[in-house]
Coordinates of C-alpha atoms and ligand atoms in Angstrom, one line a residue:
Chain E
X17 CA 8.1 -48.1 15.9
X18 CA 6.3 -44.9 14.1
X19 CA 5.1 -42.5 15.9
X20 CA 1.6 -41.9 15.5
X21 CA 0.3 -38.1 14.9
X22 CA -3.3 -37.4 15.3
X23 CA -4.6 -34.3 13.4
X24 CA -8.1 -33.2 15.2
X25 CA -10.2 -30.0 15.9
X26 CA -13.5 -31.4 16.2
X27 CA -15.1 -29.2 14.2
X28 CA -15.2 -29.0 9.8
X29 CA -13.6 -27.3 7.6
X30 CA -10.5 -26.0 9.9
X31 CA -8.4 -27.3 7.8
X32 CA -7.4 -30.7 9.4
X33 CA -7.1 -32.4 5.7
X34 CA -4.8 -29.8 4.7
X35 CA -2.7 -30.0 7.6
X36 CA -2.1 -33.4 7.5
X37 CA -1.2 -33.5 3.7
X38 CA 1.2 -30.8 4.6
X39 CA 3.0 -32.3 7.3
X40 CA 2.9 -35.7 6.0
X41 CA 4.5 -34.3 2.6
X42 CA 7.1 -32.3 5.2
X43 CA 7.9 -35.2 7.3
X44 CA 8.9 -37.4 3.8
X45 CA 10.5 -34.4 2.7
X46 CA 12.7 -34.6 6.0
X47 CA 13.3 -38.5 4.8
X48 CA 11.0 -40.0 7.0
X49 CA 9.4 -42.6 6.3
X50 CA 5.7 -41.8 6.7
X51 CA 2.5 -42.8 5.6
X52 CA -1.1 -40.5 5.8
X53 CA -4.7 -42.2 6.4
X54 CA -7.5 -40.7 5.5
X55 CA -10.4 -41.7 8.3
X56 CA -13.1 -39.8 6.9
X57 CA -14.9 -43.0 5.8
X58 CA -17.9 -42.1 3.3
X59 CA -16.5 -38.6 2.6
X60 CA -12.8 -39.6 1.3
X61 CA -11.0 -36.2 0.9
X62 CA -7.3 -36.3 1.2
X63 CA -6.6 -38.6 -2.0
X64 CA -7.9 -35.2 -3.5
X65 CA -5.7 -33.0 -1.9
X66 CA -3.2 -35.1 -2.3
X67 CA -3.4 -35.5 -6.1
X68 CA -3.7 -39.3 -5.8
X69 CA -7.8 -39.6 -6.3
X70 CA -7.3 -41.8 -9.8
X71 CA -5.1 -44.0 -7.9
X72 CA -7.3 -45.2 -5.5
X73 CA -7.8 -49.1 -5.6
X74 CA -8.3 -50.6 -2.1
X75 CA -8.9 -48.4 0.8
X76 CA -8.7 -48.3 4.8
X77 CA -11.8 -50.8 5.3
X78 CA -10.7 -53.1 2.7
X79 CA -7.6 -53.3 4.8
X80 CA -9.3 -53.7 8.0
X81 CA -11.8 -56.5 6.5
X82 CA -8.6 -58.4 4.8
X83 CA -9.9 -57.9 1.3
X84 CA -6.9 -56.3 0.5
X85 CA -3.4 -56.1 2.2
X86 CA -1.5 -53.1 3.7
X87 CA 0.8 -52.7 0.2
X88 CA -2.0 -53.3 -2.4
X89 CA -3.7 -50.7 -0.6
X90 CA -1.1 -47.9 0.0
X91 CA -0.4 -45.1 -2.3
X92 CA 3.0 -44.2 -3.2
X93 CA 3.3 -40.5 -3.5
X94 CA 4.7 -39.9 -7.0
X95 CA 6.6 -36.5 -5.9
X96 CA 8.4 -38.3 -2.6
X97 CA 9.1 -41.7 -2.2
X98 CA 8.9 -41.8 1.8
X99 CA 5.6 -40.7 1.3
X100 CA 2.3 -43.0 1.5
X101 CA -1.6 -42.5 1.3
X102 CA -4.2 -44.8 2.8
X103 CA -7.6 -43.6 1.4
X104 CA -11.0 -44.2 3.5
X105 CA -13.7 -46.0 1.8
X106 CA -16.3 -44.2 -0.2
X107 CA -19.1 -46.3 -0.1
X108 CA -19.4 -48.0 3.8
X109 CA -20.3 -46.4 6.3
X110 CA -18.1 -45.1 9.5
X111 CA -19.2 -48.2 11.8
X112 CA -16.7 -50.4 9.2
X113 CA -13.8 -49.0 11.5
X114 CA -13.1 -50.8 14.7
X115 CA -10.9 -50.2 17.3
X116 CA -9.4 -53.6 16.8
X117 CA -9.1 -52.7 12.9
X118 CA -7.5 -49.9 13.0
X119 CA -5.1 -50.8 16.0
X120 CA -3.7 -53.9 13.6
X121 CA -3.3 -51.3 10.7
X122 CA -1.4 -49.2 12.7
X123 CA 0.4 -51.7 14.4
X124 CA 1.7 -53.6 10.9
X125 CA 2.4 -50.1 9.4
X126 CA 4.4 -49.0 12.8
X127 CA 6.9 -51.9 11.8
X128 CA 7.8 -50.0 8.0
X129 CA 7.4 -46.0 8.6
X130 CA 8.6 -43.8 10.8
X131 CA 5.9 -41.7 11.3
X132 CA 1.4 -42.4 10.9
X133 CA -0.3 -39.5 10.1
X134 CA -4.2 -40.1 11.2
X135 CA -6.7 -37.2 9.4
X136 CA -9.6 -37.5 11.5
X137 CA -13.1 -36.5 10.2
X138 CA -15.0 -33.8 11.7
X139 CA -17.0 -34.7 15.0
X140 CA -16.8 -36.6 17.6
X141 CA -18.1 -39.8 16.1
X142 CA -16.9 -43.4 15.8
X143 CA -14.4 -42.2 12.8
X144 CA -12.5 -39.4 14.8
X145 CA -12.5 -40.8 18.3
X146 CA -10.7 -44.2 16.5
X147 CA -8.3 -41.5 14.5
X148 CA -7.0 -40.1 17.6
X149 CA -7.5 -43.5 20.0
X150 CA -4.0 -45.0 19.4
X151 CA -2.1 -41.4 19.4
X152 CA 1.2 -40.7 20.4
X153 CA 0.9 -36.9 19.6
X154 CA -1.8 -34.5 18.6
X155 CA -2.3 -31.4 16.4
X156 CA -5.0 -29.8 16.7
X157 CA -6.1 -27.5 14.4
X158 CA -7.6 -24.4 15.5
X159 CA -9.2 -21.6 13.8
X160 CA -9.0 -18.1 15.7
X161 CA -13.2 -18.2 16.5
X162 CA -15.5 -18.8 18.9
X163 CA -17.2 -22.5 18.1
X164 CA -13.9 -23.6 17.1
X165 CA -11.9 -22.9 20.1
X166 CA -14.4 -24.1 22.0
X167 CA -14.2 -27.4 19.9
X168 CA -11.0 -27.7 20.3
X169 CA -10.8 -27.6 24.2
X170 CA -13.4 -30.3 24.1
X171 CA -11.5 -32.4 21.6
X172 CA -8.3 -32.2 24.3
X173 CA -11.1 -33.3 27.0
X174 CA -11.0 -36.9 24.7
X175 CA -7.8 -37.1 23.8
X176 CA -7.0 -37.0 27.8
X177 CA -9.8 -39.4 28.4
X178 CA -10.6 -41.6 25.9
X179 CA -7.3 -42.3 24.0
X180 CA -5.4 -45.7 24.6
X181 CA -2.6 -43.8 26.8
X182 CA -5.0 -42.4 28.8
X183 CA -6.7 -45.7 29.4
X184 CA -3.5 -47.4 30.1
X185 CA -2.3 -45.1 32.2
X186 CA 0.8 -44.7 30.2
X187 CA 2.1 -41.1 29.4
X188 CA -0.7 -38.7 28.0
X189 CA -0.8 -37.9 24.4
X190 CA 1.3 -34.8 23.3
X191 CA -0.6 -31.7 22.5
X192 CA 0.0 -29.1 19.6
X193 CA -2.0 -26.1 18.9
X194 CA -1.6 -25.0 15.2
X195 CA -3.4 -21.9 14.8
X196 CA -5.0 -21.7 11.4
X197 CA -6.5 -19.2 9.1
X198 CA -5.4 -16.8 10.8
X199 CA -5.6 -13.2 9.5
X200 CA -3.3 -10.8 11.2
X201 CA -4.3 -7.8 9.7
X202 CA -8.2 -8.9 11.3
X203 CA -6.4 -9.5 14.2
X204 CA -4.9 -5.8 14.3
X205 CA -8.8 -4.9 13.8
X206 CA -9.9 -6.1 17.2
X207 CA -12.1 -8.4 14.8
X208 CA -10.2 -11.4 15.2
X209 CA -8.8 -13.7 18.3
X210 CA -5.0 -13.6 18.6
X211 CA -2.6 -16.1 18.3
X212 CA -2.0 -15.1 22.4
X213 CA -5.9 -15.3 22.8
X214 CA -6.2 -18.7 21.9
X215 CA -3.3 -19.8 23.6
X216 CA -3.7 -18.4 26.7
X217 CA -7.4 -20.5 26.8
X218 CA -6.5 -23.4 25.5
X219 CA -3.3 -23.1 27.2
X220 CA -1.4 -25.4 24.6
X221 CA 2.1 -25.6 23.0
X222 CA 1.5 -23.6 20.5
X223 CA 3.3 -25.7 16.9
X224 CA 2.5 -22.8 14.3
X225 CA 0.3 -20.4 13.1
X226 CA -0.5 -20.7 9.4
X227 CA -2.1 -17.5 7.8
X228 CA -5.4 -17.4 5.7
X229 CA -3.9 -17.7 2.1
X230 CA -4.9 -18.1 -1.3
X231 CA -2.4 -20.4 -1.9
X232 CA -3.9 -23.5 0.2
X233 CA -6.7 -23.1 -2.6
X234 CA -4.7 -22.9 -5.2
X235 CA -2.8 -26.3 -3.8
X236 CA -6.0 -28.4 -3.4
X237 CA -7.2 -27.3 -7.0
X238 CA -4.4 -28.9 -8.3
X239 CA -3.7 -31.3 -5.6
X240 CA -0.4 -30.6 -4.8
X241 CA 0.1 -30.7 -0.7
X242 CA 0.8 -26.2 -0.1
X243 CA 4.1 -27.3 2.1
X244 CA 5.1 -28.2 -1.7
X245 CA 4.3 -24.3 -2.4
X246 CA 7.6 -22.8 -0.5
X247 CA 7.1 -19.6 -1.9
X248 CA 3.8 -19.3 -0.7
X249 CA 3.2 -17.7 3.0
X250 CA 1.3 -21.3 3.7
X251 CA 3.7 -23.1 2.4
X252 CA 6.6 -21.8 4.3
X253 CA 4.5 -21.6 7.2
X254 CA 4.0 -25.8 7.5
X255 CA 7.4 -25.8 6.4
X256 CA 8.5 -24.1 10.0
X257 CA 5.8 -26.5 11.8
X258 CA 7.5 -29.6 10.6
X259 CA 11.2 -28.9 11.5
X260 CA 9.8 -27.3 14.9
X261 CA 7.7 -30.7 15.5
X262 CA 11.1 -32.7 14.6
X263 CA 12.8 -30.4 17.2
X264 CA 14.2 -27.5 15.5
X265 CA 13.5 -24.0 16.8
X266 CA 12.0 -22.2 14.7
X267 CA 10.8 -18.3 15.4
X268 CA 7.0 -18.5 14.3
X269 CA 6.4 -16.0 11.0
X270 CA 3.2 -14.4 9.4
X271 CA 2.1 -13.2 12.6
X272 CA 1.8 -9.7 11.7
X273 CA 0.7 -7.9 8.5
X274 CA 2.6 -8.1 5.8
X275 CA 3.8 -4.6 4.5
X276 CA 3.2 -4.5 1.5
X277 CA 5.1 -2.5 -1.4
X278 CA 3.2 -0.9 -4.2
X279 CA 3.1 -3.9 -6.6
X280 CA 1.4 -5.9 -3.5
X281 CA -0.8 -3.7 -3.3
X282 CA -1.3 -3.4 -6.5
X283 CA -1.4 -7.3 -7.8
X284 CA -1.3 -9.1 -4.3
X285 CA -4.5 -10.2 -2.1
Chain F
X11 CA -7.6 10.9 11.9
X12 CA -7.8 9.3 8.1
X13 CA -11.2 8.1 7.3
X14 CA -9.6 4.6 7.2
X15 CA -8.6 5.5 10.9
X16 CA -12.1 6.4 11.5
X17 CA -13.6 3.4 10.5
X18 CA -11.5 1.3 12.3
X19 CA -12.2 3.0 15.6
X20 CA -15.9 3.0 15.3
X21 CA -15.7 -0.7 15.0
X22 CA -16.5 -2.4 18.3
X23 CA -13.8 -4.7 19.5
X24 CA -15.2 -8.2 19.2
X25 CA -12.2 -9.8 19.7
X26 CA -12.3 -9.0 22.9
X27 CA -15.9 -10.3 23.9
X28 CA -15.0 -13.3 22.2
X29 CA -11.9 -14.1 24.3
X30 CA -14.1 -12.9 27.6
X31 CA -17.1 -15.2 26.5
X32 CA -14.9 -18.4 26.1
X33 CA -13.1 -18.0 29.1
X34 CA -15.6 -18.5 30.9
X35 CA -17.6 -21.5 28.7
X36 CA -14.1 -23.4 28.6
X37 CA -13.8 -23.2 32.8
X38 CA -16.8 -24.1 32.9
X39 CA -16.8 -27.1 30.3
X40 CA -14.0 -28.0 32.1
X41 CA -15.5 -28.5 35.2
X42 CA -18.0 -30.8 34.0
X43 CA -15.3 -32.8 32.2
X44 CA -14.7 -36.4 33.2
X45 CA -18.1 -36.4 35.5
X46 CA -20.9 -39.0 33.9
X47 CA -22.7 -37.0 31.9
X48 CA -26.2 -38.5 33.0
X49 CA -25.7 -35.4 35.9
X50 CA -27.4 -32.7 34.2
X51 CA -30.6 -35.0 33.3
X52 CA -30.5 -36.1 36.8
X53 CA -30.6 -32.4 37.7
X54 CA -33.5 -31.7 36.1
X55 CA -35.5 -35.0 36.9
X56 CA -34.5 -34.0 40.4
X57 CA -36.0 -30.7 40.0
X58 CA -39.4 -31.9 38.9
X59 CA -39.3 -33.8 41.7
X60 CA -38.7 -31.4 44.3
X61 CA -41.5 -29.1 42.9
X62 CA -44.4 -31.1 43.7
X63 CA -43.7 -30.0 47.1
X64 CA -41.6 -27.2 46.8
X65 CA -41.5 -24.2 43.8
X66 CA -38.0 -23.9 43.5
X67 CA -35.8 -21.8 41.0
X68 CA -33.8 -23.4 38.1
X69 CA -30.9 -22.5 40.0
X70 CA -31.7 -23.3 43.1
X71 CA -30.1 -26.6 42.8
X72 CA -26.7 -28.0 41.6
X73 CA -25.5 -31.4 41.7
X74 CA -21.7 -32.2 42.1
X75 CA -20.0 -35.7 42.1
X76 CA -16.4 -35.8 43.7
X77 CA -13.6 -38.5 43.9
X78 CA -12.7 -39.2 47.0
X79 CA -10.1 -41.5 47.7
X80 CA -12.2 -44.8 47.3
X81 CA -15.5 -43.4 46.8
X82 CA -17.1 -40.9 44.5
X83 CA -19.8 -38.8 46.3
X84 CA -23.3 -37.4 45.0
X85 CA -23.8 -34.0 46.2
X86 CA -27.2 -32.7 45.8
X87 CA -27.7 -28.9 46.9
X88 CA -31.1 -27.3 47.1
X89 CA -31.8 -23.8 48.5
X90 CA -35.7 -23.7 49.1
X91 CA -37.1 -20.0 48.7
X92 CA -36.5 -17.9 52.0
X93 CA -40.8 -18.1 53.1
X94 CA -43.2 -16.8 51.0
X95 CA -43.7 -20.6 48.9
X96 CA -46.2 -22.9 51.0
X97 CA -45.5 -26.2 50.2
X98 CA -47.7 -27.6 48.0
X99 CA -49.9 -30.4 48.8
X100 CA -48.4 -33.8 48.5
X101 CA -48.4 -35.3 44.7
X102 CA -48.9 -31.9 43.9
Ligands
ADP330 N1 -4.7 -21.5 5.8 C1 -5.8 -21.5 5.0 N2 -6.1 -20.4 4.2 C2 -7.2 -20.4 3.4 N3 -8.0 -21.5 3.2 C3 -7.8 -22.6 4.0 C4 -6.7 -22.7 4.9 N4 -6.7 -23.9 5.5 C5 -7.8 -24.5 5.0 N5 -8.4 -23.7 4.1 C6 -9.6 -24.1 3.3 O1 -10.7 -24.5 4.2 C7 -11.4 -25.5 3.7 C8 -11.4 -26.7 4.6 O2 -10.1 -27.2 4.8 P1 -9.9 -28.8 5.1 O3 -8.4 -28.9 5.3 O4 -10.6 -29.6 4.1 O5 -10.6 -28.8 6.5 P2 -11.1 -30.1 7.4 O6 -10.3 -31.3 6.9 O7 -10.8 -29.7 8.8 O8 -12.6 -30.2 7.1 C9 -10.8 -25.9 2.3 O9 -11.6 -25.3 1.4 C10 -9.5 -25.3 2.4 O10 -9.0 -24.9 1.1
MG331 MG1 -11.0 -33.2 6.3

């Protein structure tokens, strides 16, 4: 049985997609066997950051409709062979996803992998609320600002409400707060919510904290998933989230500015 | 004081506000959570209502819904205006 791992935050552009390419990547790098879907149907992103765009032949909804099986439509990952990609369709619309759908795609690809990474769109629309319905844990992804802590508290509202646990009365979901994008030297400023900040309102267990850095750019440019990237301060940073989700402890880094010598200051960001 | 030192002092802390301002949005939001959501338009409807007769402030009612053991309970609340407000005249 895989586990299922939701990665949500309600709002765009928090970095959700890159999150879930990281920790999918990480989790195959730990050798297990996992597998990433992409439920942004009609805005298809992660093949992208995952450097598997030209590879793309069958998607999510061709699964879900039975035009094409679970294998035809899964990409292996050329760099790690635990890894897998299920794209989301281009071209329909979100309403191609149903609950029923998407519980038989999870359920066949629970049987082969060890872990089902769901990227949820932005929102709280047909497409994220069926990304994080059949959850077994959640990550969401936080940036240290106003609209999207706020989005993320409502997003936990759901995921205590409307998820398939929560309906069955089973065991609630398991929450993770990774703080992203987060800028310690803005923090220092007073410009900038804390790591503590956001915790102590959202009152989550806090996974990581993964600093603003040039390198998540540079990753997606050339779509190669940051955690790959372990000399990068990202990189390393969803390296530490992974072994502290598979139960390693793991002191959190990259929570204070970095001092910098003269040839960082010099050369560096 | 460096002028880098200076600058950073004069800057207002908005860090700070933030944080205060979601506290209290978030216990709010939280409040509401898991109550149907047709409350607040029931609020207002409720509130036209009442000021055919009455003038009444936008605040001057809240609606609640609690779980009881085997039944959930509307509260409506209204605080009419100490005296000064006649009543208006029926279908106002
Ligand atoms: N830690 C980070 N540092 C800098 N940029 C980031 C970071 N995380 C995400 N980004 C950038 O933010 C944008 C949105 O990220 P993405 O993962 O696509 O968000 P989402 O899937 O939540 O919409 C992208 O341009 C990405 O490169
Ligand atoms: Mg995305």
């Amino acid at each position: 049985m895989a586990r299922i791992i939701v990665v949500t935050s309600g709002k765009g552009g928090g970095g959700k997609t890159t999150t879930s390419a990281a920790i999918s990547m990480g989790l195959a790098l730990q050798g297990k066997r996992t597998a990433v879907i992409d439920f942004d149907v009609g805005l298809r992103n992660l093949d992208l950051i995952m450097g598997c765009e030209r590879r793309v032949v069958y998607d999510f909804v061709n699964v879900i409709n039975g035009e094409a099986n679970l294998n035809q439509a899964l990409i292996k990952d050329k760099r790690c062979d635990n890894l897998f990609v299920l794209p989301a369709s281009q071209t329909r619309d979100k309403d191609s996803l149903t609950q029923e759908g998407v519980g038989k795609v999870l359920e066949n690809l629970s049987k082969d992998f060890d872990y089902v990474v769901c990227d949820s769109p932005a929102g709280i629309e047909r497409g994220a609320t069926l990304a994080m319905y059949y959850a077994d844990d959640a990550v969401v992804v936080t940036n240290p600002e106003v609209s999207s802590v706020r989005d993320s508290d409502r997003m936990l509202g759901i995921l205590a409400s409307k998820s398939r646990r929560a309906e069955q009365g089973e065991e609630p979901i398991k929450e993770y707060l990774l703080l992203t994008r987060y800028s310690p030297q803005r923090v220092k400023l007073g410009e900038m919510l804390s790591v503590d900040d956001v915790q102590e309102i959202l009152s989550l267990h806090l996974l990581g904290v993964i600093p603003e850095s040039k390198a998540v750019l540079n990753a997606s440019n050339s779509g190669t998933p940051v955690i790959l990237d372990d000399k990068s301060d990202a990189g390393q940073a969803y390296g530490d989230v992974v072994r502290r989700y598979l139960g390693e402890t793991v002191p959190h880094r990259f929570l204070e500015e970095e001092k910098k010598g003269l040839f960082g200051r010099l050369f560096g960001g | 004081m460096g002028l880098l030192d200076y600058f950073r002092s004069s800057r207002p802390a908005s860090a700070a506000v933030a944080k205060e301002r979601l506290q209290i949005l978030i216990a709010h939001e939280r409040a509401q959570r898991g109550k149907p959501d047709y409350l607040p338009k029931l609020q207002q409807e409720l509130l036209e209502v009442i000021r055919k007769y009455v003038s009444v402030d936008d605040d001057a009612i809240s609606v609640t819904m609690e779980q009881d053991e085997d039944r959930e309970i509307l509260g409506v609340n209204i605080i009419l205006p100490d005296d000064g407000e006649r009543p208006r005249r029926g279908g106002g």
